[in-house]
XYZ file of C-alpha atoms in Angstrom:
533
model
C 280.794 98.566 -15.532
C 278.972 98.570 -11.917
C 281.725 97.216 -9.153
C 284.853 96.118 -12.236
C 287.083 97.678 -9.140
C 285.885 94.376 -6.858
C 285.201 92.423 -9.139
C 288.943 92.522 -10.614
C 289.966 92.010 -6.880
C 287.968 88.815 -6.674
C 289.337 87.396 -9.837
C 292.747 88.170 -8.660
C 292.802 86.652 -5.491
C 290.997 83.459 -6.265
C 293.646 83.293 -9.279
C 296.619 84.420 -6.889
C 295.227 81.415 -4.423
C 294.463 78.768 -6.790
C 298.109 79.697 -8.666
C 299.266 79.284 -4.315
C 297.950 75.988 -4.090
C 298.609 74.446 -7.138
C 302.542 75.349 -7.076
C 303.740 72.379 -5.080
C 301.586 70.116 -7.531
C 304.029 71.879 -10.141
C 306.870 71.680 -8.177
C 306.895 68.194 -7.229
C 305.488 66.517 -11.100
C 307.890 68.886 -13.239
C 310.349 70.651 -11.002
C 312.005 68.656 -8.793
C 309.626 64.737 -8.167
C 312.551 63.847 -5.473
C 311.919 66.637 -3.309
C 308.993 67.132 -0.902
C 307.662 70.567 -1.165
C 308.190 71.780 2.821
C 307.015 75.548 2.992
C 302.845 76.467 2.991
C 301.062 75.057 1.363
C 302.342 71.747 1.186
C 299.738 69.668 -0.039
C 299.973 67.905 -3.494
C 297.398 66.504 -5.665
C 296.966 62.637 -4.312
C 296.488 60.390 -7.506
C 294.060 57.362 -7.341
C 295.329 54.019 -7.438
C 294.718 53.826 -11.168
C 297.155 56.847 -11.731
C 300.282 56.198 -9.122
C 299.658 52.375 -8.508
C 299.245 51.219 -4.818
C 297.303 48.324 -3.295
C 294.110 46.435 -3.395
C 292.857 43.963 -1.216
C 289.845 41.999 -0.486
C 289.861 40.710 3.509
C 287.199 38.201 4.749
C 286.423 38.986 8.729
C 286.339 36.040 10.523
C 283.107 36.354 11.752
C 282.321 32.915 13.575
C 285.591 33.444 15.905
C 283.448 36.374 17.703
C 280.312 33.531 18.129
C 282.755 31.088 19.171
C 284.798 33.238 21.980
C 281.072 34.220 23.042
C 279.983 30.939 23.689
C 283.652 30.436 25.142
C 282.706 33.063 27.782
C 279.725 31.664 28.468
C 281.531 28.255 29.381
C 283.597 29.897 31.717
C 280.571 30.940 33.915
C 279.019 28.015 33.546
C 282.293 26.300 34.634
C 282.071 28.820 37.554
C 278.597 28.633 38.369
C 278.612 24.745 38.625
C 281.746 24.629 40.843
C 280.016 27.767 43.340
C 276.504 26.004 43.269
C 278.097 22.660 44.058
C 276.461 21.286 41.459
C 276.617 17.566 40.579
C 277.813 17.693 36.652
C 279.784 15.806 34.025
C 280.847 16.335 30.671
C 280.940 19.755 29.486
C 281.709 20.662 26.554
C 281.719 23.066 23.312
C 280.448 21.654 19.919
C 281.119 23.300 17.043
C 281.244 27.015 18.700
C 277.856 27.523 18.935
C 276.732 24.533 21.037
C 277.279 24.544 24.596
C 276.647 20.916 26.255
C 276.939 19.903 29.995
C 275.350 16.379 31.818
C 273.912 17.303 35.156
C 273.827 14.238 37.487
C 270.209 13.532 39.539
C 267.184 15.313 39.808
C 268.091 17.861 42.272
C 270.569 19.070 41.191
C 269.003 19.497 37.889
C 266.115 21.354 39.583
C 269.108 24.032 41.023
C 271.258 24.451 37.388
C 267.444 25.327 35.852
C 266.747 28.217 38.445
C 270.964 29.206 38.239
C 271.027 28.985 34.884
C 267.746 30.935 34.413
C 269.089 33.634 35.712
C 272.511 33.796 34.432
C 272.548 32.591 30.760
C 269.158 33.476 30.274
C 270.424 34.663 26.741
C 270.711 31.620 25.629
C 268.316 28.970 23.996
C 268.024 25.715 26.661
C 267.245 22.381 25.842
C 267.000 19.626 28.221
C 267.245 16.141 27.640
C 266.617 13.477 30.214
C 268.630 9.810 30.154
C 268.127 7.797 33.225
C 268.644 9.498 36.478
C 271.259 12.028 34.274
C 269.992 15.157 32.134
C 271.686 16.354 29.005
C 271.634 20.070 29.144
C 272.373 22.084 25.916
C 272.681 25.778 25.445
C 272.644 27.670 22.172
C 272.602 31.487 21.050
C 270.056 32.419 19.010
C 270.415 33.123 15.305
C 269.269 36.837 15.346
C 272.262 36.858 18.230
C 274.971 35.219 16.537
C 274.220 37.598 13.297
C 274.302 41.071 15.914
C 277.646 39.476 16.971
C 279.075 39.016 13.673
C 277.789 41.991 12.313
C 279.633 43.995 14.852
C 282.704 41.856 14.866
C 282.742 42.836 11.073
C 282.126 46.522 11.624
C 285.127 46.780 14.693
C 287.382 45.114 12.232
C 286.467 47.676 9.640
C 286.976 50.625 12.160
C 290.361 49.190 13.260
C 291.763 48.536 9.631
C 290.788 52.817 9.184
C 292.802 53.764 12.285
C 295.541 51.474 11.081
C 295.680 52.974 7.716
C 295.357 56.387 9.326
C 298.120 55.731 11.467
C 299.819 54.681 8.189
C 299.929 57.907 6.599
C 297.999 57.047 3.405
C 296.431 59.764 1.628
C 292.439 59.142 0.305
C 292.491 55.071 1.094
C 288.925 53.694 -0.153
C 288.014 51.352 2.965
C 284.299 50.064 2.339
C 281.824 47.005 3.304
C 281.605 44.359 0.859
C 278.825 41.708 1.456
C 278.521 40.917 5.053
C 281.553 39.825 6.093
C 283.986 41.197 3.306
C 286.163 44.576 3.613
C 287.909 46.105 0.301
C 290.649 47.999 0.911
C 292.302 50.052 -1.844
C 295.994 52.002 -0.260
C 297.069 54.142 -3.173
C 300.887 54.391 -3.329
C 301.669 52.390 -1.246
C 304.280 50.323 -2.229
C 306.018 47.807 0.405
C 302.987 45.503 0.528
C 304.409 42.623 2.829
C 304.338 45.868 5.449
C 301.234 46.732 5.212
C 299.619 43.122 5.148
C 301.325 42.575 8.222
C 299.728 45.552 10.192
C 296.480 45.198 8.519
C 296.157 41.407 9.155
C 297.622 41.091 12.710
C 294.709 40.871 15.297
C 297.303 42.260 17.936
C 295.508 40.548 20.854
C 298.011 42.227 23.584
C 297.586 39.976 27.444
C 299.968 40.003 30.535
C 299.941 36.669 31.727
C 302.102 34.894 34.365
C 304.915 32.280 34.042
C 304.200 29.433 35.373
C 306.824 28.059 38.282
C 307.610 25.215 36.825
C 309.711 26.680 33.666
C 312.909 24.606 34.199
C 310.769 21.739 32.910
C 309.189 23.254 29.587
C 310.794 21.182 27.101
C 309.287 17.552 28.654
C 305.671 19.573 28.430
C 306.861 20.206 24.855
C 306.182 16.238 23.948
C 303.465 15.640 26.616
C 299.903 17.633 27.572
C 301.338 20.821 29.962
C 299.686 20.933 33.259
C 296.504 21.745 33.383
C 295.884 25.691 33.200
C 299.329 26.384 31.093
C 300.402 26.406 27.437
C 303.237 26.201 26.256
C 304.177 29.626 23.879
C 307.372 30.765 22.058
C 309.330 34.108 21.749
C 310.964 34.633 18.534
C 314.451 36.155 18.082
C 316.253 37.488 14.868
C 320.332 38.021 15.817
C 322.196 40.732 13.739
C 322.785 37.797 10.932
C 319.384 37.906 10.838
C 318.863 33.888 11.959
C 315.806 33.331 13.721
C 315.511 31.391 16.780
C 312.385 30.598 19.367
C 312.058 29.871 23.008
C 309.144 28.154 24.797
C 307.831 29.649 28.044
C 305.389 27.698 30.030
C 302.193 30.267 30.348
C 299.630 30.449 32.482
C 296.385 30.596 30.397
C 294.396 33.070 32.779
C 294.949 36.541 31.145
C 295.299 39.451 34.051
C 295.206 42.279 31.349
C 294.549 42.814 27.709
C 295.433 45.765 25.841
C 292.228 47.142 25.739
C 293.093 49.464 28.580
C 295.829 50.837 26.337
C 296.144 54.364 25.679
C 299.563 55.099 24.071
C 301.767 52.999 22.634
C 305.133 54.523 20.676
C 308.377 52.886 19.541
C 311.680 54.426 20.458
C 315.285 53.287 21.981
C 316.760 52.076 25.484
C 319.077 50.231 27.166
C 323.197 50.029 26.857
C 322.796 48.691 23.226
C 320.268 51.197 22.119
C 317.349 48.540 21.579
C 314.480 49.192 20.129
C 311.269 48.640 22.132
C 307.723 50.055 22.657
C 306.582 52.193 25.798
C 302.872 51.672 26.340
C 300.295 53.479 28.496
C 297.273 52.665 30.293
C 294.558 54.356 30.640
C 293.299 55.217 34.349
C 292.147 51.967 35.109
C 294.482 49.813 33.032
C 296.802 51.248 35.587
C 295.073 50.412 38.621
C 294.706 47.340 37.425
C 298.450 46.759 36.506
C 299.385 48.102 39.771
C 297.722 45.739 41.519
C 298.840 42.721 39.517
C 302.430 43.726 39.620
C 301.947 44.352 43.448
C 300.609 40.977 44.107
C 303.338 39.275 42.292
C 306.008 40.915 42.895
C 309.522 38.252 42.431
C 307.534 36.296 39.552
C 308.000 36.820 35.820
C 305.278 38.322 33.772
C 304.988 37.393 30.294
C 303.711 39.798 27.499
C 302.026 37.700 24.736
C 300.900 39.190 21.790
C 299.077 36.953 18.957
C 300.186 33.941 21.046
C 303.614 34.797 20.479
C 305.398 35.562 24.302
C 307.775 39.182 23.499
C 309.486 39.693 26.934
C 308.669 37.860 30.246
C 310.540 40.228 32.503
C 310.646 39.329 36.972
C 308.505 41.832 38.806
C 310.945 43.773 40.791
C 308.434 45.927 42.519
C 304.679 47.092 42.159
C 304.548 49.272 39.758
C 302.283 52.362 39.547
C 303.088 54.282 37.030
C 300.385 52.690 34.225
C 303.321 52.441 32.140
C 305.058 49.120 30.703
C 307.641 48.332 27.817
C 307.198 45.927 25.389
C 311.206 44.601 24.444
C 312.202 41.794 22.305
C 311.749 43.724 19.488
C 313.697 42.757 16.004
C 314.211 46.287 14.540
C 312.873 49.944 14.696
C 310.750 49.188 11.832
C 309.036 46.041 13.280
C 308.660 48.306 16.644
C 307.264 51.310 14.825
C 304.697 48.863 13.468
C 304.030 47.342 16.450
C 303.119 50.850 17.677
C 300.675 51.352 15.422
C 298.583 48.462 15.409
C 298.840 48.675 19.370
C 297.473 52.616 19.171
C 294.654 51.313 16.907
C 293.515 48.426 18.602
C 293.450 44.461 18.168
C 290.738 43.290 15.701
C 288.236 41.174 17.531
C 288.663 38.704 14.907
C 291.147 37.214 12.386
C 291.151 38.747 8.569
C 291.778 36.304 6.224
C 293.357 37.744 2.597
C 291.140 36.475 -0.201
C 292.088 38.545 -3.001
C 295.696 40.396 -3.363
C 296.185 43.149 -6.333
C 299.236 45.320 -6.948
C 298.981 47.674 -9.390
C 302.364 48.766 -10.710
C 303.536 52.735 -10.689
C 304.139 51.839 -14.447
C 300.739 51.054 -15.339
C 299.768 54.528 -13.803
C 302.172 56.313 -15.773
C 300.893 54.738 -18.750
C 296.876 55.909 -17.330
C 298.352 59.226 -16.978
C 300.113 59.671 -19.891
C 296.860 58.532 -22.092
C 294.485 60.356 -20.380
C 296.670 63.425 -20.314
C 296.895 63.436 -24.374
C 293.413 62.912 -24.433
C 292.393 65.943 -22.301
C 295.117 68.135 -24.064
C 293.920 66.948 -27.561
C 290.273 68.045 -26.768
C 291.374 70.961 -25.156
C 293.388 72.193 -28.131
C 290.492 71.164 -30.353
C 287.997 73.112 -28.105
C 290.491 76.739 -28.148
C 291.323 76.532 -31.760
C 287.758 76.223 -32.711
C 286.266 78.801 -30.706
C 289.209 80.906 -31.889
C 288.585 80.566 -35.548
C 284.575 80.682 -34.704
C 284.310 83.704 -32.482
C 287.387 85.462 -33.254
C 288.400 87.813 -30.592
C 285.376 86.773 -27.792
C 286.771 83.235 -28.898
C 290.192 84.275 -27.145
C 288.144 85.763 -24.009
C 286.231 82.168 -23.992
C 289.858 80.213 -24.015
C 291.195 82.392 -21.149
C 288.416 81.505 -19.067
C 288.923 77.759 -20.243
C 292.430 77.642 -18.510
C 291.600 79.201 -15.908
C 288.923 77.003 -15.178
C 291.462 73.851 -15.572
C 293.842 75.782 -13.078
C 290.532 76.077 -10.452
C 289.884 72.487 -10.369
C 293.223 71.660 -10.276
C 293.646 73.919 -7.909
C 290.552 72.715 -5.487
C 291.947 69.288 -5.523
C 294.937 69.964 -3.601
C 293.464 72.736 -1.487
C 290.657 69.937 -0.227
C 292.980 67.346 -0.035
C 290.845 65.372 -2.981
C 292.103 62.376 -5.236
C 292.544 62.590 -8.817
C 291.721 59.545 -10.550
C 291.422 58.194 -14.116
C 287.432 58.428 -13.723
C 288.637 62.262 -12.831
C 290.140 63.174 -15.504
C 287.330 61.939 -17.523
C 285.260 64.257 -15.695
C 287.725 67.273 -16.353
C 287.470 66.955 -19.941
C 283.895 67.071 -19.556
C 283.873 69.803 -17.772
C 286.302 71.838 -20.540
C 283.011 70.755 -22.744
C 280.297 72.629 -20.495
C 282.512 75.499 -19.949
C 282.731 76.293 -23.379
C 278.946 75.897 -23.508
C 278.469 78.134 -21.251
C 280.364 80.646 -23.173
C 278.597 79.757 -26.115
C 275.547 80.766 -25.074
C 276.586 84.126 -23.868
C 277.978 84.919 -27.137
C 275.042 83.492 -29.013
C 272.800 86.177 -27.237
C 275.036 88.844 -27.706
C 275.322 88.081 -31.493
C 271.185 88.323 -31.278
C 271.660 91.523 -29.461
C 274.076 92.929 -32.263
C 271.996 91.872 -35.034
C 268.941 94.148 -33.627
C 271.442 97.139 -33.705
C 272.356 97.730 -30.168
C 275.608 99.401 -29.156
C 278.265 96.590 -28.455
C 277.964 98.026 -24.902
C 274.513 97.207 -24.394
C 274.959 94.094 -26.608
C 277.056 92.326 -24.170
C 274.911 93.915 -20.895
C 271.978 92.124 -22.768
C 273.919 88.884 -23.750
C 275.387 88.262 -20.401
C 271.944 88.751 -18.825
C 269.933 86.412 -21.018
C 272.342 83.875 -20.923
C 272.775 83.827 -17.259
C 269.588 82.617 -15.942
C 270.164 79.238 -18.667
C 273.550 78.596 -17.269
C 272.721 78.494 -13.655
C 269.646 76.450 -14.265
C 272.099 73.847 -16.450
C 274.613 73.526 -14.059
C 273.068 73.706 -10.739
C 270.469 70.368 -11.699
C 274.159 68.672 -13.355
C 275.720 70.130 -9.829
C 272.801 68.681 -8.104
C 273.260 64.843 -10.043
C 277.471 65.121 -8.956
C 277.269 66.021 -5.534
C 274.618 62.845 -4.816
C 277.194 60.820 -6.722
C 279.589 62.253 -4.777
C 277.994 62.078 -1.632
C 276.839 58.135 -2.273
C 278.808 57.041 -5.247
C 282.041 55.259 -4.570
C 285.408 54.483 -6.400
C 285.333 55.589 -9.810
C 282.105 56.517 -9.492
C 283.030 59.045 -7.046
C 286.306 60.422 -8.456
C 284.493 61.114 -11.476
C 281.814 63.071 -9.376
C 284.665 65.327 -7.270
C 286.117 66.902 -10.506
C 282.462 67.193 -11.827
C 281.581 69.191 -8.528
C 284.962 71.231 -8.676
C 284.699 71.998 -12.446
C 280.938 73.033 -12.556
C 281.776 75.511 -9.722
C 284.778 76.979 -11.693
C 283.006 76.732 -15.098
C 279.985 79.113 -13.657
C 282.621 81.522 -11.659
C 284.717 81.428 -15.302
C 281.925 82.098 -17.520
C 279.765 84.582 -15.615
C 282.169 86.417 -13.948
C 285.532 86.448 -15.525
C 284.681 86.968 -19.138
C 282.639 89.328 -18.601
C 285.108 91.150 -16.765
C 286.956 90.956 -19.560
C 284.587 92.050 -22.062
C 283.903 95.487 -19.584
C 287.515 95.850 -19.416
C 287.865 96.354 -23.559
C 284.185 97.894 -23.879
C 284.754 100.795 -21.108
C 288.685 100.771 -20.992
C 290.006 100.449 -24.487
C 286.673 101.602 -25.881
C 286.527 99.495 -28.100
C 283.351 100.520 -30.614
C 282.952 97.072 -32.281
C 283.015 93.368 -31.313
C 284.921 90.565 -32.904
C 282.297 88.174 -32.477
């Protein structure tokens, strides 16, 4: 009878909370499934991909491109370093990625590249090769470098596909390593999957580079090599009719900035027509940067390329200081809020390539949900019934704790934002199972207790305290086993283990303290003299 005041007030408020948090799960699967629920709380159970459908896909990082653009950096400054050494040299070139080659013409000169390149691509493997007065020079990275490269490559692409996602909205995506060069990606409810390929796929390599003067003659480049140090790239245009049409710019290839001083970037309107575009932001020195390339070419178009693919070349008007640019050219609002995104996340340092593409149909999860609810309602009924016809009148106090332990785990899911999954429902049934154990133990030892002729008072004082010590020691080692699932366990694996978690916790709080409550409140307040047990 010792503190049934507080302890009422506890089970009140945890069951005026958990009723709190669980009403706009009700709301939204039987009241109104249109309607967002818009007042606090707000937060719904999020259903797995097995239970609402979504999206699953399998992306290979393109690992050798990060090898490949190393060793392309490195034949830059070796293009460099042989044109400020003056060094006699023919015949560079890059084989297969990895393999850097370059002829260096008569002995001293070869005796100055060694001591240069010594010092300056001393990361890399030499090998040198003498024919006749000429020396074959080649360069190569060494394995345990290349694998560090890829292996980070891989891990950037990972982090960028999570802040994509994020950006995304989705609610409890599973984003994990597969392999070394493999990324799963599982977006549950997700549902316009062309979208979402197309921001987790594009690399979004963002560069300002300039036009190149001679533009009025792009089309004969189009048939014949441009001048060296350009490319020729398109823009792409959709008109209201939606036909597509392309331009070609000729581009300078040296890139003056990359988007990896970005800081903002966020779609909205401008212009006469209302056109949708996106406003980007540099960070600090993004913008000194772009001040001082928009300063020094002021009166010469500047072409934003993105994936090789030119958006808006606008004339420099005046240096501009701001650290502030707009990306135009734009299709729709749509395509710009996308573009957005993947900007604010970051490029990928490499391409993704989709190996494996599953939809799984909001049909098929109805069907999960339907089955697995009739199972867990079957066993439940099964489960009251018989402790009602077993224990009688306890048997009822054992079934009200049972629902309110479904309403607690139900209830924990939304308030911590988990994901209910098939797996999770398996674990909920389980759960009903050890809750009723639980009470079946109590009432076990206070049937022991009544059969030695104690008072029912003292009988269920006794009971309760036996039983107590076995519970805890039962469910905190199965507690224990869940949370390390949960904690290294993935997919099902891990849904499974978050309802186990929940449902232990609200079995223990169920058993111990609300039945018991119970049990004081017909022993003490509707002295009750014996026990239908």
């Amino acid at each position: 009878m010792k503190n049934f005041t507080f302890r009422l007030t506890l089970v009140a408020i945890v069951l005026a909370l958990a009723l709190l948090f669980l009403w706009p799960t009700v709301n939204q699967w039987f009241v109104d499934k249109d309607k967002d629920h818009t007042a606090w709380p707000h937060k719904v159970i999020n259903l797995g991909l097995d239970l609402q459908g979504g999206m699953h896909l399998v992306l290979e990082v393109q690992t050798q491109e990060a090898v490949v653009s190393t060793m392309d950096r490195y034949s830059d400054d070796l293009k460099e370093g042989l044109r400020r050494e003056h060094i006699r040299s023919k015949d560079q070139d890059l084989i297969n990625g990895d393999t850097l080659t370059v002829t260096i013409i008569g002995s001293e000169a070869l005796d100055k590249f060694k001591k240069w390149a010594g010092e300056e691509m001393s990361e890399l493997v030499p090998d040198y090769d003498p024919q006749g007065e000429n020396t074959v020079c080649t360069f190569t990275l060494p394995e345990s470098d290349q694998k560090a490269i890829m292996d980070s490559s891989r891990d950037q692409a990972l982090e960028t596909i999570r802040n994509r996602i994020d950006k995304l909205g989705v609610a409890e995506p599973d984003i994990r390593k597969q392999g070394e060069k493999r990324i799963l990606v599982q977006l549950p409810g997700v549902t316009d999957t062309q979208r979402a390929k197309d921001i987790l796929v594009s690399t979004a390599q963002l560069q300002f580079r300039l036009l190149d003067d001679r533009q009025d003659q792009v089309r004969d480049y189009i048939n014949r090599r441009p001048p060296p140090g350009t490319e020729i790239l398109y823009s792409k245009h959709v008109d209201a009719q939606g036909r597509v049409s392309s331009r070609p710019y000729l581009v300078k290839k040296k890139v003056l900035l990359t988007g990896e001083y970005l800081e903002k970037a966020y779609a909205n309107m401008q212009g006469q027509f209302s056109e949708p575009v996106v406003s980007i932001e540099f960070n600090k020195k993004g913008g000194f940067k772009f001040a001082r390339i928009t300063g020094e070419n002021v009166g010469k178009p500047l072409a934003i390329v993105l994936d090789g693919r030119v958006f808006s070349a606008p004339v420099i008007q005046e240096k501009i200081s701001g650290g502030q640019a707009v990306i135009t050219g734009i299709g729709n609002m749509q395509e710009a809020s996308d573009l957005a995104i993947i900007l604010q996340a970051g490029a990928l340092p490499v391409s993704l390539k989709i190996l494996e593409e599953r939809t799984v149909g909001a049909s098929l999860g109805k069907d999960s949900i339907k089955t697995s609810t009739n199972a867990m309602l079957i066993g439940f009924v099964l489960v009251v019934v018989f402790m009602a016809v077993y224990y009688m009148g306890a048997g009822l106090i054992a079934n009200i704790a049972l629902i309110l332990n479904v309403v607690l785990i139900l209830a924990s899911l939304a308030l911590l934002d988990a994901t209910l999954t098939l797996p999770g429902i398996a674990g909920i049934i389980l759960t009903i199972g050890m809750a009723v154990d639980a009470n079946v133990l109590i009432f076990e030892r206070i049937r022991e207790e009544i059969r030695t002729g104690k008072a029912p008072a003292f009988a269920v004082d006794s009971g309760f305290s036996k039983a107590t010590i076995t519970i805890l020691d039962a469910n905190v080692t199965t507690f224990v086993a869940a949370f390390v699932l949960l904690q290294f366990g993935t997919g099902p694996v891990k849904g499974f283990a978050v309802t186990l978690c929940f449902g232990i916790a609200a079995s223990m709080f169920t058993a111990i303290v609300v039945s018991r409550l119970i049990f004081d409140y017909f022993l003490y307040y509707r002295n009750v003299r014996k026990l239908s047990i």
